[in-house]
């Protein structure tokens, strides 16, 4: 056998799949993964991250994957959030590439096939671009569209439009990603920031196969704000600019007030304008205090340097054969990797 052939054979792919209360959809997901793996034996590792589910997600994972090769379940000690679940999975896998996908089958495996093909052509990052979102309502579609465009304007990184976390990343990217230990990682932004050879594949995003969204509008907003705060300090600069603008305006106001008093002798108190000014500037000041505060809070989080997530259990599906029993049910509390 020629050496290139062996290399081609040895290049393996892992799946990284976060699960938060996904017991309903898991059996469908599992069936699709099994079918995919039968056609693609290069998928040697499937890592599920149970992000503190309160339902029977972990039990389902164990019951269905038990005895089959290559399944791993990392259980968080509580809900740490989607982005950290992905991060834990990416930091855990040992394969030559990892595909990050949602557990609700909104990231179709047919697209994964294409991603793997592009990666074999030499790309390091193959991200999915949502050409259409069948599954999402009008509000989610439009806010997401607006957000990706706003994000691109406000930051200096070249983040692709309409791409979520559904993507394949090569070993080189995984190793680089490992070094980024942000407390609140915005994964798609960090990967864009890393560079390498990136390419998108378009797909139509179907509706969730079962269960309900685990991303209420509040969480989605938080993700958007995290993304902006971690890649742009422009909101702080806007505060300065608006502050300067308002100060200049107040000089005009002062001139007007002085003229009214000493030239026109017309100083009947204007209640409306005073109230308006009080509300307007009160609001503006609080808003920018909040902006400054949110950056400060991020700094505070980084300084505390707590573990980003806690894995209370690592479970490995026992493939038939000796020597794997020890690994099952081992309890791992992983402190922030340094
Ligand atoms: N998820 C997670 N932790 C959370 C919220 C979501 O691990 O706190 C997972 C969820 O199980 C799913 C993926 O992240 O696999 C995407 O979530 P979801 O499909 O609910 O989001 P949507 O598609 O509605 O934006
Ligand atoms: Mg979904």
Coordinates of C-alpha atoms and ligand atoms in Angstrom, one line a residue:
X1 CA 0.0 0.0 0.0
X2 CA 1.3 3.5 -0.8
X3 CA 1.8 5.9 2.0
X4 CA -0.8 8.3 0.7
X5 CA -3.4 5.6 0.7
X6 CA -2.9 4.9 4.4
X7 CA -3.1 8.6 5.2
X8 CA -6.3 9.0 3.3
X9 CA -7.7 6.0 5.3
X10 CA -6.6 7.3 8.6
X11 CA -8.2 10.7 8.4
X12 CA -11.2 10.5 10.7
X13 CA -14.1 12.7 11.5
X14 CA -15.9 13.4 14.8
X15 CA -19.3 14.7 15.4
X16 CA -19.9 17.2 18.2
X17 CA -23.5 17.5 19.2
X18 CA -24.9 19.6 22.1
X19 CA -28.1 18.3 23.6
X20 CA -30.3 20.2 26.0
X21 CA -33.5 18.5 26.9
X22 CA -33.6 16.6 23.6
X23 CA -35.0 13.3 24.7
X24 CA -37.8 13.6 22.2
X25 CA -35.7 14.1 19.1
X26 CA -32.7 11.9 20.2
X27 CA -33.9 8.6 18.8
X28 CA -34.4 10.2 15.4
X29 CA -31.0 11.8 15.5
X30 CA -29.4 8.5 16.6
X31 CA -31.0 6.6 13.7
X32 CA -29.7 9.2 11.2
X33 CA -26.2 9.1 12.6
X34 CA -26.1 5.3 12.5
X35 CA -27.2 5.4 8.9
X36 CA -24.6 8.0 8.1
X37 CA -21.9 6.1 9.8
X38 CA -22.7 2.9 7.9
X39 CA -22.1 4.8 4.7
X40 CA -19.1 6.8 6.1
X41 CA -16.9 4.6 8.4
X42 CA -14.5 7.5 8.6
X43 CA -16.8 9.0 11.3
X44 CA -15.2 7.3 14.2
X45 CA -16.2 9.5 17.1
X46 CA -19.6 11.0 18.1
X47 CA -19.5 13.2 21.1
X48 CA -22.7 14.3 22.7
X49 CA -22.6 17.0 25.3
X50 CA -25.5 16.9 27.7
X51 CA -25.8 20.6 28.7
X52 CA -27.5 20.0 32.0
X53 CA -30.7 18.5 30.7
X54 CA -33.5 18.0 33.1
X55 CA -35.3 15.3 31.1
X56 CA -34.1 11.8 30.2
X57 CA -31.6 12.9 27.5
X58 CA -28.6 11.2 29.1
X59 CA -30.5 8.0 29.7
X60 CA -31.6 7.9 26.1
X61 CA -28.1 8.5 24.9
X62 CA -26.8 5.7 27.0
X63 CA -29.6 3.2 26.2
X64 CA -29.3 3.7 22.5
X65 CA -25.6 4.0 22.0
X66 CA -24.5 1.3 24.5
X67 CA -22.3 -1.3 23.0
X68 CA -21.8 0.6 19.7
X69 CA -18.4 2.0 18.9
X70 CA -17.3 5.5 19.2
X71 CA -20.0 7.2 21.2
X72 CA -19.1 9.5 24.1
X73 CA -21.4 11.4 26.4
X74 CA -20.0 14.4 28.3
X75 CA -22.4 15.5 31.0
X76 CA -22.2 19.0 32.2
X77 CA -23.0 19.5 35.9
X78 CA -25.6 22.1 35.0
X79 CA -26.8 24.1 32.0
X80 CA -23.7 26.1 30.8
X81 CA -25.2 27.1 27.4
X82 CA -24.9 26.0 23.8
X83 CA -21.6 27.8 23.0
X84 CA -19.7 26.2 25.9
X85 CA -21.2 22.8 25.1
X86 CA -19.8 23.0 21.6
X87 CA -16.5 24.2 23.0
X88 CA -16.2 21.3 25.4
X89 CA -16.9 18.9 22.5
X90 CA -14.4 20.5 20.2
X91 CA -11.7 20.4 22.9
X92 CA -12.5 16.8 23.6
X93 CA -12.4 15.1 20.2
X94 CA -9.4 13.4 18.9
X95 CA -10.3 12.9 15.2
X96 CA -8.7 14.7 12.3
X97 CA -11.8 17.0 11.9
X98 CA -14.9 17.7 13.8
X99 CA -18.4 18.5 12.5
X100 CA -20.5 20.6 14.9
X101 CA -24.2 20.1 14.5
X102 CA -27.4 20.7 16.4
X103 CA -29.2 17.8 17.9
X104 CA -32.6 18.6 16.4
X105 CA -31.7 17.6 12.8
X106 CA -31.9 21.2 11.6
X107 CA -28.4 20.7 10.3
X108 CA -28.9 18.0 7.7
X109 CA -26.4 15.1 7.4
X110 CA -26.5 15.4 3.6
X111 CA -24.8 18.7 4.0
X112 CA -22.2 17.0 6.3
X113 CA -21.3 14.7 3.4
X114 CA -20.5 17.8 1.3
X115 CA -18.6 19.4 4.1
X116 CA -16.4 16.3 4.5
X117 CA -15.8 16.3 0.7
X118 CA -14.7 20.0 0.8
X119 CA -12.4 19.3 3.7
X120 CA -10.8 16.4 1.8
X121 CA -10.1 18.9 -0.9
X122 CA -8.1 20.9 1.5
X123 CA -10.4 23.4 3.3
X124 CA -10.0 23.8 7.0
X125 CA -13.4 25.3 7.8
X126 CA -16.5 24.4 5.9
X127 CA -19.4 26.3 7.3
X128 CA -23.1 26.0 6.4
X129 CA -24.9 29.0 5.0
X130 CA -28.6 29.1 5.6
X131 CA -30.0 30.0 2.2
X132 CA -33.5 29.5 3.5
X133 CA -34.9 28.8 6.9
X134 CA -38.0 26.7 6.6
X135 CA -38.3 26.0 10.3
X136 CA -38.1 29.5 11.8
X137 CA -40.8 32.0 12.1
X138 CA -40.7 35.5 10.6
X139 CA -39.4 37.1 13.7
X140 CA -36.4 34.8 14.0
X141 CA -35.6 34.9 10.3
X142 CA -35.6 38.7 10.2
X143 CA -33.8 39.3 13.4
X144 CA -31.1 36.8 12.5
X145 CA -30.7 38.3 9.0
X146 CA -30.4 41.8 10.5
X147 CA -28.0 40.6 13.2
X148 CA -25.5 38.9 10.8
X149 CA -25.4 42.1 8.7
X150 CA -25.0 44.4 11.7
X151 CA -22.3 42.1 13.1
X152 CA -20.3 42.3 9.9
X153 CA -20.5 46.1 9.9
X154 CA -19.6 46.6 13.5
X155 CA -16.7 44.2 13.7
X156 CA -13.4 43.9 11.8
X157 CA -13.5 40.1 11.4
X158 CA -14.7 38.6 8.2
X159 CA -17.6 36.5 9.6
X160 CA -19.8 34.9 6.9
X161 CA -23.4 36.0 6.6
X162 CA -26.2 33.7 7.7
X163 CA -23.9 31.0 9.0
X164 CA -24.5 29.5 12.5
X165 CA -22.3 27.0 14.3
X166 CA -23.0 24.2 11.8
X167 CA -19.6 23.6 10.3
X168 CA -16.7 21.3 9.9
X169 CA -13.3 22.3 11.3
X170 CA -10.0 20.6 10.7
X171 CA -7.5 19.4 13.3
X172 CA -5.4 22.5 12.8
X173 CA -8.4 24.7 13.6
X174 CA -9.4 22.6 16.6
X175 CA -5.8 22.9 18.0
X176 CA -5.9 26.7 17.5
X177 CA -9.4 27.0 19.0
X178 CA -8.2 25.2 22.1
X179 CA -6.0 28.1 22.9
X180 CA -8.8 30.5 23.0
X181 CA -10.1 30.3 26.5
X182 CA -12.7 33.0 26.5
X183 CA -15.3 32.8 29.3
X184 CA -18.2 33.5 26.9
X185 CA -17.0 32.2 23.6
X186 CA -18.8 33.2 20.5
X187 CA -17.8 30.2 18.6
X188 CA -18.6 31.2 15.0
X189 CA -16.8 34.5 15.5
X190 CA -13.8 32.9 17.0
X191 CA -13.5 30.5 14.2
X192 CA -13.9 33.3 11.6
X193 CA -11.2 35.2 13.5
X194 CA -8.8 32.2 13.2
X195 CA -8.7 32.4 9.5
X196 CA -7.4 29.4 7.6
X197 CA -9.0 28.3 4.4
X198 CA -12.7 28.8 4.9
X199 CA -15.5 28.0 2.5
X200 CA -19.3 27.9 2.8
X201 CA -21.9 25.4 1.6
X202 CA -25.4 26.6 1.1
X203 CA -28.3 24.6 2.5
X204 CA -32.0 25.0 3.3
X205 CA -32.5 24.8 7.0
X206 CA -35.4 22.5 7.8
X207 CA -37.7 22.7 10.8
X208 CA -36.7 21.0 14.0
X209 CA -37.5 17.3 13.8
X210 CA -39.1 17.0 17.2
X211 CA -39.3 18.9 20.5
X212 CA -39.2 22.7 21.0
X213 CA -36.5 25.3 20.6
X214 CA -34.1 25.7 23.4
X215 CA -33.2 29.1 22.2
X216 CA -35.9 31.5 23.4
X217 CA -35.5 35.1 22.2
X218 CA -33.8 36.1 25.5
X219 CA -31.0 33.6 24.9
X220 CA -30.7 34.5 21.3
X221 CA -30.4 38.2 22.2
X222 CA -27.7 37.3 24.8
X223 CA -25.8 35.4 22.1
X224 CA -26.0 38.4 19.8
X225 CA -24.8 40.8 22.5
X226 CA -22.0 38.4 23.5
X227 CA -20.9 38.2 19.8
X228 CA -20.8 42.0 19.5
X229 CA -19.1 42.6 22.8
X230 CA -16.4 40.1 22.2
X231 CA -15.5 41.3 18.7
X232 CA -16.1 45.0 18.7
X233 CA -15.4 47.9 21.1
X234 CA -17.3 50.2 18.8
X235 CA -20.3 50.6 21.1
X236 CA -17.9 52.3 23.5
X237 CA -16.6 54.6 20.8
X238 CA -20.1 55.4 19.9
X239 CA -20.7 56.5 23.5
X240 CA -17.8 58.9 23.2
X241 CA -19.0 60.3 19.9
X242 CA -22.5 60.8 21.0
X243 CA -21.2 62.4 24.2
X244 CA -19.1 64.9 22.3
X245 CA -22.1 65.6 20.0
X246 CA -24.4 66.3 22.9
X247 CA -21.8 68.5 24.6
X248 CA -21.5 70.6 21.5
X249 CA -25.3 70.8 21.2
X250 CA -25.4 72.1 24.8
X251 CA -23.2 75.0 23.9
X252 CA -25.8 76.0 21.4
X253 CA -28.4 75.6 24.1
X254 CA -26.4 77.8 26.4
X255 CA -26.2 80.6 23.9
X256 CA -29.9 80.4 23.4
X257 CA -30.6 80.5 27.1
X258 CA -28.3 83.5 27.6
X259 CA -29.9 85.3 24.7
X260 CA -33.4 84.6 26.1
X261 CA -32.4 86.0 29.5
X262 CA -30.3 89.1 28.7
X263 CA -31.4 90.1 25.2
X264 CA -35.0 89.0 24.8
X265 CA -35.9 89.0 28.5
X266 CA -38.1 86.1 27.8
X267 CA -37.4 83.5 30.5
X268 CA -40.8 82.0 31.3
X269 CA -40.0 78.5 32.5
X270 CA -40.7 75.9 29.8
X271 CA -41.8 72.8 31.6
X272 CA -42.1 70.6 28.5
X273 CA -38.6 71.3 27.3
X274 CA -37.1 70.7 30.7
X275 CA -38.9 67.4 31.2
X276 CA -37.9 66.3 27.7
X277 CA -34.3 67.1 28.3
X278 CA -34.3 65.3 31.7
X279 CA -35.8 62.2 30.2
X280 CA -33.7 62.2 27.1
X281 CA -30.4 62.7 28.7
X282 CA -31.3 60.5 31.7
X283 CA -32.0 57.7 29.3
X284 CA -29.0 58.3 27.2
X285 CA -26.7 58.2 30.2
X286 CA -28.2 55.0 31.6
X287 CA -27.9 53.4 28.2
X288 CA -24.2 54.1 27.8
X289 CA -23.6 53.3 31.5
X290 CA -25.1 49.9 30.6
X291 CA -22.9 49.6 27.5
X292 CA -19.8 50.3 29.6
X293 CA -21.0 48.0 32.3
X294 CA -21.4 45.1 30.0
X295 CA -17.8 45.4 28.9
X296 CA -16.7 45.7 32.5
X297 CA -18.7 42.6 33.3
X298 CA -16.8 40.7 30.6
X299 CA -13.5 41.8 32.0
X300 CA -14.6 40.8 35.5
X301 CA -15.6 37.3 34.2
X302 CA -12.2 36.9 32.5
X303 CA -10.3 38.0 35.6
X304 CA -12.1 35.5 37.9
X305 CA -11.0 32.8 35.5
X306 CA -13.4 30.2 36.8
X307 CA -13.7 26.9 34.9
X308 CA -15.8 27.6 31.9
X309 CA -17.8 24.4 32.3
X310 CA -17.8 21.5 34.6
X311 CA -18.0 17.9 33.3
X312 CA -19.5 15.8 35.9
X313 CA -19.4 12.6 34.0
X314 CA -17.8 11.2 30.9
X315 CA -19.5 8.1 29.6
X316 CA -18.2 6.0 26.7
X317 CA -20.3 3.5 24.8
X318 CA -18.6 0.2 25.3
X319 CA -17.7 -1.3 22.0
X320 CA -17.6 -5.0 22.0
X321 CA -14.1 -6.0 23.0
X322 CA -12.0 -5.9 26.1
X323 CA -10.5 -3.0 28.0
X324 CA -13.2 -0.3 27.8
X325 CA -15.2 -1.1 30.8
X326 CA -13.0 1.0 33.0
X327 CA -13.8 4.1 31.1
X328 CA -17.5 3.8 31.5
X329 CA -19.0 5.8 34.3
X330 CA -15.8 7.5 35.1
X331 CA -16.4 10.8 36.8
X332 CA -14.4 13.7 35.4
X333 CA -14.4 17.2 36.7
X334 CA -12.5 19.1 34.2
X335 CA -11.1 22.4 35.3
X336 CA -10.3 25.0 32.7
X337 CA -7.5 23.7 30.4
X338 CA -4.5 25.8 30.6
Ligands
LIG1 N1 -28.6 23.7 23.3 C1 -27.7 23.5 24.3 N2 -27.8 24.3 25.4 C2 -28.7 25.3 25.5 C3 -29.6 25.5 24.5 C4 -29.5 24.7 23.3 O1 -26.9 22.6 24.3 O2 -28.7 26.0 26.6 C5 -28.5 22.8 22.1 C6 -29.8 22.2 21.7 O3 -30.1 21.0 22.3 C7 -29.6 22.0 20.2 C8 -28.7 23.2 19.8 O4 -28.1 23.6 21.0 O5 -28.9 20.8 19.9 C9 -29.5 24.3 19.1 O6 -30.6 24.7 19.9 P1 -32.1 24.9 19.3 O7 -32.3 23.9 18.2 O8 -33.1 24.8 20.5 O9 -32.0 26.3 18.8 P2 -32.8 26.9 17.5 O10 -32.5 26.0 16.4 O11 -34.2 27.0 17.9 O12 -32.1 28.3 17.3
LIG2 MG1 -32.8 24.0 16.4

